[in-house]
XYZ file of C-alpha atoms in Angstrom:
449
model
C 0.580 0.263 0.053
C 1.438 3.257 -0.512
C 1.838 6.308 1.872
C 0.195 9.721 2.141
C 2.821 11.156 0.423
C 1.406 9.105 -2.573
C -1.715 10.159 -1.817
C -2.543 7.057 0.324
C -3.093 6.437 3.767
C -0.683 4.880 5.677
C -0.121 0.839 5.721
C -2.182 0.117 8.345
C -0.330 -3.632 8.642
C 3.417 -1.584 9.160
C 2.516 0.647 11.281
C 5.730 1.868 13.922
C 6.498 -0.069 17.983
C 7.580 1.906 20.863
C 7.820 -0.556 23.743
C 5.502 -2.728 23.231
C 2.818 0.406 21.759
C 0.952 0.176 18.433
C 0.711 3.620 16.258
C -3.247 4.002 16.252
C -3.943 3.000 12.684
C -4.746 7.236 10.620
C -1.618 8.169 12.375
C -0.970 11.971 11.652
C -3.182 10.880 8.150
C -4.902 14.636 6.912
C -8.550 14.278 7.088
C -11.054 16.602 5.447
C -14.520 16.837 6.410
C -18.040 17.535 4.940
C -18.948 21.220 6.526
C -22.581 19.636 7.944
C -20.073 17.646 10.562
C -19.331 19.070 13.953
C -15.943 20.424 14.792
C -14.757 21.251 18.697
C -12.659 23.735 16.915
C -14.346 24.661 14.000
C -17.526 26.387 12.838
C -20.261 23.872 11.180
C -22.711 25.729 8.418
C -23.668 22.920 6.433
C -23.367 25.344 3.637
C -25.990 28.265 5.111
C -25.252 31.794 6.538
C -27.999 31.231 9.141
C -25.029 28.634 10.575
C -21.888 31.670 10.039
C -22.001 31.602 13.873
C -22.363 27.539 14.998
C -19.234 26.387 16.939
C -20.676 24.199 20.099
C -17.030 23.720 20.907
C -18.287 19.637 20.504
C -16.463 16.273 17.967
C -18.840 14.355 17.156
C -18.671 11.061 17.559
C -16.986 9.955 14.137
C -14.933 13.252 14.642
C -13.763 11.639 17.981
C -13.070 8.778 16.647
C -10.895 9.573 14.282
C -8.658 11.546 16.894
C -8.630 8.378 18.198
C -6.990 6.457 15.291
C -4.575 9.164 15.171
C -5.750 11.452 11.953
C -4.979 14.793 11.999
C -8.326 16.698 11.098
C -7.373 18.734 8.207
C -10.299 21.293 8.014
C -13.936 21.454 6.259
C -15.068 21.397 2.807
C -17.904 23.182 1.238
C -21.200 21.039 0.355
C -24.296 22.250 -1.655
C -26.097 24.334 0.991
C -27.972 22.393 3.354
C -26.456 18.714 1.533
C -29.359 19.736 -1.786
C -32.566 19.929 0.271
C -33.339 23.261 0.612
C -34.673 23.709 -3.483
C -35.895 21.625 -5.790
C -33.599 23.959 -8.457
C -30.184 23.600 -6.415
C -27.387 23.505 -7.965
C -24.902 20.877 -7.002
C -21.664 22.002 -4.761
C -23.308 25.147 -4.262
C -23.958 27.007 -0.944
C -24.053 30.998 0.397
C -21.478 30.268 2.960
C -18.448 28.435 0.440
C -19.528 29.148 -2.889
C -18.952 26.863 -6.851
C -17.138 24.297 -5.734
C -16.071 22.627 -9.395
C -15.119 20.077 -10.436
C -11.053 19.613 -11.111
C -10.895 17.123 -14.444
C -12.819 20.108 -15.843
C -14.309 23.530 -13.934
C -16.686 23.574 -16.621
C -18.596 20.613 -14.723
C -19.828 20.310 -11.547
C -18.136 17.748 -8.717
C -21.879 16.320 -8.338
C -23.403 16.674 -4.490
C -23.528 17.445 -1.382
C -20.811 15.490 -0.541
C -19.014 17.931 -3.169
C -16.099 19.359 -1.721
C -14.800 16.144 -0.362
C -14.869 14.279 -3.370
C -12.709 16.707 -4.785
C -9.657 17.515 -1.605
C -9.236 13.465 -2.075
C -8.921 14.329 -6.222
C -7.249 16.930 -5.744
C -5.042 15.165 -2.982
C -4.995 17.927 -0.915
C -5.497 15.222 1.332
C -5.752 11.109 1.199
C -9.321 10.715 2.550
C -12.534 12.744 3.657
C -15.793 12.146 4.995
C -18.702 12.708 3.113
C -22.201 12.311 4.000
C -25.694 10.504 1.675
C -29.084 10.728 2.024
C -29.875 9.675 -1.343
C -26.364 9.751 -4.270
C -25.045 12.434 -2.008
C -21.611 10.475 -1.384
C -21.505 8.350 -3.675
C -22.633 11.062 -7.024
C -19.441 13.040 -6.536
C -16.810 10.141 -5.757
C -18.017 8.895 -9.424
C -17.682 12.220 -11.078
C -14.613 13.259 -9.434
C -12.897 9.720 -9.988
C -12.165 8.356 -7.001
C -13.373 5.727 -4.579
C -16.898 6.676 -2.083
C -18.738 4.245 0.914
C -21.770 4.560 1.966
C -22.172 2.041 4.743
C -25.384 0.612 6.399
C -27.259 3.446 7.748
C -26.144 2.243 11.584
C -23.385 1.147 10.969
C -21.669 5.165 11.473
C -23.023 7.723 14.174
C -25.061 10.758 13.026
C -24.794 12.399 16.152
C -23.400 16.408 15.378
C -24.120 16.006 12.389
C -26.280 18.717 10.461
C -29.485 16.051 9.131
C -32.109 15.824 6.239
C -33.598 12.293 7.068
C -33.017 9.731 10.380
C -33.977 7.165 8.564
C -31.588 7.734 5.131
C -28.462 8.964 6.606
C -24.880 8.237 6.979
C -21.023 10.018 7.229
C -18.850 7.648 5.132
C -15.482 7.650 3.843
C -13.768 9.098 0.982
C -10.966 7.594 -1.322
C -8.669 6.404 -3.702
C -8.418 3.871 -2.971
C -11.173 0.624 -1.664
C -8.266 -0.443 1.191
C -7.685 3.033 2.058
C -11.774 3.778 2.647
C -11.816 0.581 4.782
C -9.534 1.576 6.807
C -11.701 4.758 7.386
C -14.150 2.919 7.895
C -12.954 0.967 10.325
C -12.291 3.870 12.695
C -14.896 5.147 12.628
C -17.705 2.436 12.647
C -19.367 1.983 16.048
C -22.650 1.946 18.481
C -22.947 5.056 20.036
C -25.702 5.853 22.821
C -27.358 9.049 21.250
C -27.958 7.777 18.306
C -30.416 4.556 18.351
C -29.907 3.195 15.771
C -26.333 2.504 15.341
C -27.182 -0.084 18.379
C -26.284 -3.356 16.744
C -22.812 -1.246 15.295
C -20.451 -2.853 17.772
C -21.817 -6.588 16.977
C -21.573 -6.398 13.467
C -18.001 -4.042 12.821
C -15.303 -5.660 11.603
C -12.158 -5.201 10.319
C -12.831 -3.641 7.232
C -9.396 -3.618 5.637
C -8.555 -7.209 7.528
C -11.431 -8.418 5.843
C -10.536 -8.075 1.527
C -10.263 -10.284 -0.011
C -8.506 -9.780 -3.800
C -9.690 -13.130 -5.234
C -13.245 -12.426 -4.072
C -14.715 -11.598 -7.523
C -13.476 -15.838 -7.945
C -16.642 -17.485 -8.104
C -19.330 -14.638 -7.590
C -21.800 -14.389 -8.691
C -22.750 -10.593 -9.475
C -25.931 -9.480 -10.935
C -26.468 -6.464 -13.460
C -29.408 -4.467 -12.940
C -29.991 -4.453 -15.966
C -33.070 -2.845 -15.656
C -31.445 0.996 -14.782
C -29.029 1.021 -18.255
C -31.768 3.140 -20.499
C -31.373 6.268 -18.179
C -27.169 6.231 -18.584
C -25.802 7.956 -21.606
C -24.244 5.756 -24.589
C -20.881 6.096 -23.867
C -20.832 5.569 -19.845
C -23.336 2.347 -20.827
C -20.298 1.432 -23.028
C -17.446 1.593 -20.364
C -19.749 -0.797 -18.057
C -19.765 -3.261 -21.120
C -16.081 -3.396 -21.254
C -16.100 -4.013 -17.071
C -18.770 -6.757 -16.925
C -15.412 -8.461 -19.258
C -13.034 -7.379 -16.758
C -15.384 -8.871 -14.160
C -15.824 -12.163 -15.893
C -11.570 -12.536 -16.446
C -10.817 -12.107 -12.019
C -13.562 -14.795 -11.990
C -17.220 -13.440 -11.396
C -20.251 -15.404 -12.654
C -22.544 -11.977 -14.369
C -26.029 -12.220 -14.714
C -28.653 -10.100 -15.902
C -31.823 -8.934 -14.102
C -33.593 -7.146 -16.317
C -37.295 -6.954 -14.203
C -37.076 -3.897 -12.028
C -38.293 -4.248 -8.590
C -42.352 -4.405 -8.418
C -43.011 -1.389 -6.353
C -40.108 0.581 -7.813
C -41.387 3.572 -10.259
C -43.462 4.789 -6.897
C -40.211 4.992 -3.975
C -39.119 8.360 -5.220
C -42.849 9.477 -4.335
C -42.700 7.826 -1.338
C -38.925 9.146 -0.030
C -39.898 12.538 -1.241
C -42.202 12.164 1.201
C -40.604 10.603 4.317
C -37.365 13.100 3.822
C -39.291 15.733 3.996
C -40.808 14.744 7.244
C -37.957 13.735 9.064
C -36.275 17.440 7.954
C -38.603 19.370 9.971
C -38.547 17.033 13.167
C -34.637 16.330 12.544
C -33.601 19.688 11.678
C -36.338 20.943 14.492
C -33.715 19.221 17.507
C -30.078 19.256 15.784
C -31.086 23.116 16.055
C -32.077 22.986 19.334
C -29.437 21.421 20.447
C -26.632 24.392 19.126
C -25.846 27.383 21.193
C -28.688 30.407 20.785
C -26.223 32.755 21.155
C -24.565 31.323 17.637
C -27.776 30.295 16.171
C -29.948 32.663 16.655
C -32.541 30.348 13.885
C -33.565 28.116 15.775
C -36.162 25.781 14.363
C -36.718 25.249 10.306
C -39.429 28.217 10.034
C -36.728 30.584 11.547
C -34.282 29.174 8.794
C -37.158 29.317 6.136
C -37.819 33.420 6.958
C -33.590 33.801 7.416
C -33.562 33.042 3.970
C -36.427 35.059 2.614
C -34.582 38.356 3.816
C -30.487 37.417 3.101
C -30.649 37.477 -0.497
C -27.130 35.733 -0.639
C -29.143 32.778 0.314
C -31.571 33.015 -3.324
C -29.410 34.700 -5.567
C -29.501 31.623 -7.567
C -32.640 28.962 -6.692
C -35.646 29.557 -3.537
C -36.246 26.739 -1.224
C -39.514 25.141 -1.821
C -38.549 22.381 -0.645
C -37.768 24.236 2.648
C -40.847 24.942 2.658
C -42.786 21.550 1.590
C -40.938 20.264 4.845
C -42.259 22.782 7.104
C -45.816 21.831 6.453
C -45.464 18.233 7.354
C -47.313 17.190 9.782
C -44.547 15.138 11.755
C -43.682 11.353 13.114
C -47.257 10.253 13.556
C -48.500 11.890 9.956
C -50.126 8.415 8.950
C -48.740 9.613 5.124
C -45.502 9.789 6.715
C -45.904 6.187 7.886
C -47.521 4.572 5.310
C -44.496 6.784 3.005
C -41.845 5.436 5.612
C -43.463 1.503 5.785
C -43.894 1.067 2.030
C -40.774 2.604 0.730
C -38.129 0.279 3.462
C -40.278 -2.837 2.192
C -40.187 -1.714 -2.005
C -36.697 -1.139 -1.825
C -35.173 -3.305 0.557
C -36.709 -6.881 1.153
C -38.985 -6.419 -2.136
C -36.523 -4.874 -3.734
C -32.232 -5.512 -3.031
C -33.168 -8.304 -0.615
C -35.551 -10.415 -3.534
C -33.371 -9.575 -6.157
C -30.420 -10.961 -4.584
C -32.341 -13.849 -2.875
C -33.722 -14.820 -6.592
C -31.371 -14.429 -8.462
C -28.789 -16.572 -6.064
C -26.564 -13.607 -6.501
C -23.863 -11.611 -3.139
C -24.188 -8.617 -5.509
C -25.931 -6.008 -7.800
C -23.758 -3.780 -9.802
C -24.939 -0.697 -11.944
C -22.964 2.036 -13.032
C -23.069 4.858 -10.499
C -23.756 8.055 -13.125
C -22.932 9.385 -15.533
C -20.031 12.214 -16.743
C -20.312 14.909 -14.838
C -22.796 17.214 -15.900
C -22.174 21.404 -16.608
C -22.846 23.762 -14.027
C -25.464 26.222 -16.258
C -28.614 25.515 -14.821
C -29.681 26.927 -18.139
C -28.415 24.212 -21.056
C -29.878 20.228 -21.514
C -26.949 18.993 -20.097
C -27.978 17.222 -17.490
C -27.275 13.802 -15.384
C -27.781 10.490 -16.711
C -28.608 7.629 -14.858
C -28.006 7.183 -11.073
C -27.447 3.505 -8.867
C -28.148 5.210 -5.682
C -31.677 5.140 -4.711
C -32.516 1.695 -3.364
C -29.784 1.569 -1.291
C -30.500 5.071 -0.099
C -33.883 4.262 0.903
C -33.334 0.508 2.145
C -30.153 1.540 3.968
C -28.138 -0.771 2.772
C -23.884 -0.437 1.606
C -22.941 1.188 -1.426
C -19.875 1.364 -3.378
C -18.646 3.194 -6.183
C -15.145 2.507 -7.471
C -13.783 4.048 -10.859
C -14.296 2.240 -13.690
C -13.104 4.628 -16.349
C -14.374 7.774 -18.248
C -16.995 9.084 -20.532
C -15.962 11.776 -22.842
C -12.397 12.258 -20.821
C -14.930 13.027 -17.474
C -14.327 10.005 -14.335
C -17.436 7.375 -14.210
C -17.612 5.027 -11.163
C -19.127 1.003 -10.643
C -21.423 0.287 -7.960
C -21.877 -2.098 -6.273
C -24.714 -2.481 -3.622
C -25.511 -5.521 -0.883
C -27.599 -6.643 1.418
C -27.824 -4.938 5.216
C -24.802 -5.551 6.968
C -23.059 -6.289 4.055
C -20.823 -4.210 3.929
C -17.312 -6.057 4.109
C -17.863 -8.459 1.652
C -19.177 -5.117 -0.760
C -15.667 -3.969 -0.198
C -14.180 -6.549 -0.665
C -15.643 -7.039 -3.590
C -14.576 -3.829 -4.827
C -10.914 -4.496 -3.542
C -10.475 -7.056 -6.160
C -12.458 -5.355 -8.850
C -10.502 -2.332 -8.647
C -7.677 -4.359 -8.234
C -7.807 -7.218 -11.705
C -8.828 -3.291 -13.643
C -6.342 0.298 -11.942
C -9.006 1.902 -13.808
C -8.705 5.564 -11.900
C -6.451 8.226 -13.387
C -5.845 11.452 -10.950
C -6.960 14.997 -12.835
C -4.907 16.856 -14.473
C -5.199 20.598 -12.933
C -6.111 23.469 -15.271
C -5.533 27.307 -15.341
C -8.581 29.222 -14.309
């Protein structure tokens, strides 16, 4: 494994020993954090001017775990403001606090979001690892279009305490790195139960040493399911790259199984998901804001944030806040519409979605392109996002890994590996074997502006 100076983490198996004391796995490794994750020594803004003074002096539990593992928290990264939940017209990677983050492979194209800055920081070698957060695609999309590895763990493996929330059903933090091995090292450091986050009750029992569980031969004999029903939504170039990579998987010993039928209620999941996200946003954000210092954060509720944005021209110069307004109008966690939407979306994406596809086709993982090439930053052209594999894993709360697989018109694209709940170690191992077989990542050549 290569060293920090080469753009990756230290080899955890080659730790220094002094008087029988083992050097922590991330000793002196610089790590960037998405600016919705609290640290005791920096403000946490979620990209919003409403949180510009939010510095309550506490570490999120995952930050405490990183520090315990020896990491150096290098700084915060820009994100799509409020993790892309403020407006249906929002621009990925833009925030009022941080401005526009750009894709280092083409500065006129998006780095996707919402973990935009985390992906770019790793892609350009500013840090060998960063932490992003995902509700639906916010780690995997920016990782894919910036040519790096991104891993969204099983929801409940990693604490969400002191992270600015969207949805307790779908939110999770996860590693963004240049290799799957590095992602496994970081995940091992941050995974674990947190008494303040009930979703993590099983985490200590479920977590393993994810790096030790990697097997470069894990594809040999593995049945891998291709979610063929997703393919028509991707660009022609990305589909071609994907087909080439299916051959690479076969050469590595995988048995490719074609899955042509989408889950029965696939088309309905998006509608249910937005009901869940907006309802939980109001509840969870109000709880988070109430936990901050009122002398630092005067917006104490979502309603206050909406009023702040309406009075602050810098917030609405590019787009509005219709999703915030819809969230404010929701009826709470006991609303029958929410209860039904959560139950139906979870069942459709999990037991009747990913689980059923894996069981019926006797496969150990599902694959598809993560998304197509990055689209432009210009909201007025017709170069839009094409294809996404994130929704099923996001709604079900299941693990989703993206690994670089090649290029679409010179822009990076990733291959997604998706598994069942708590399948994190196996998904990382399969992705590691694929990465070792293909070595598709190429770093960006920075362009003058």
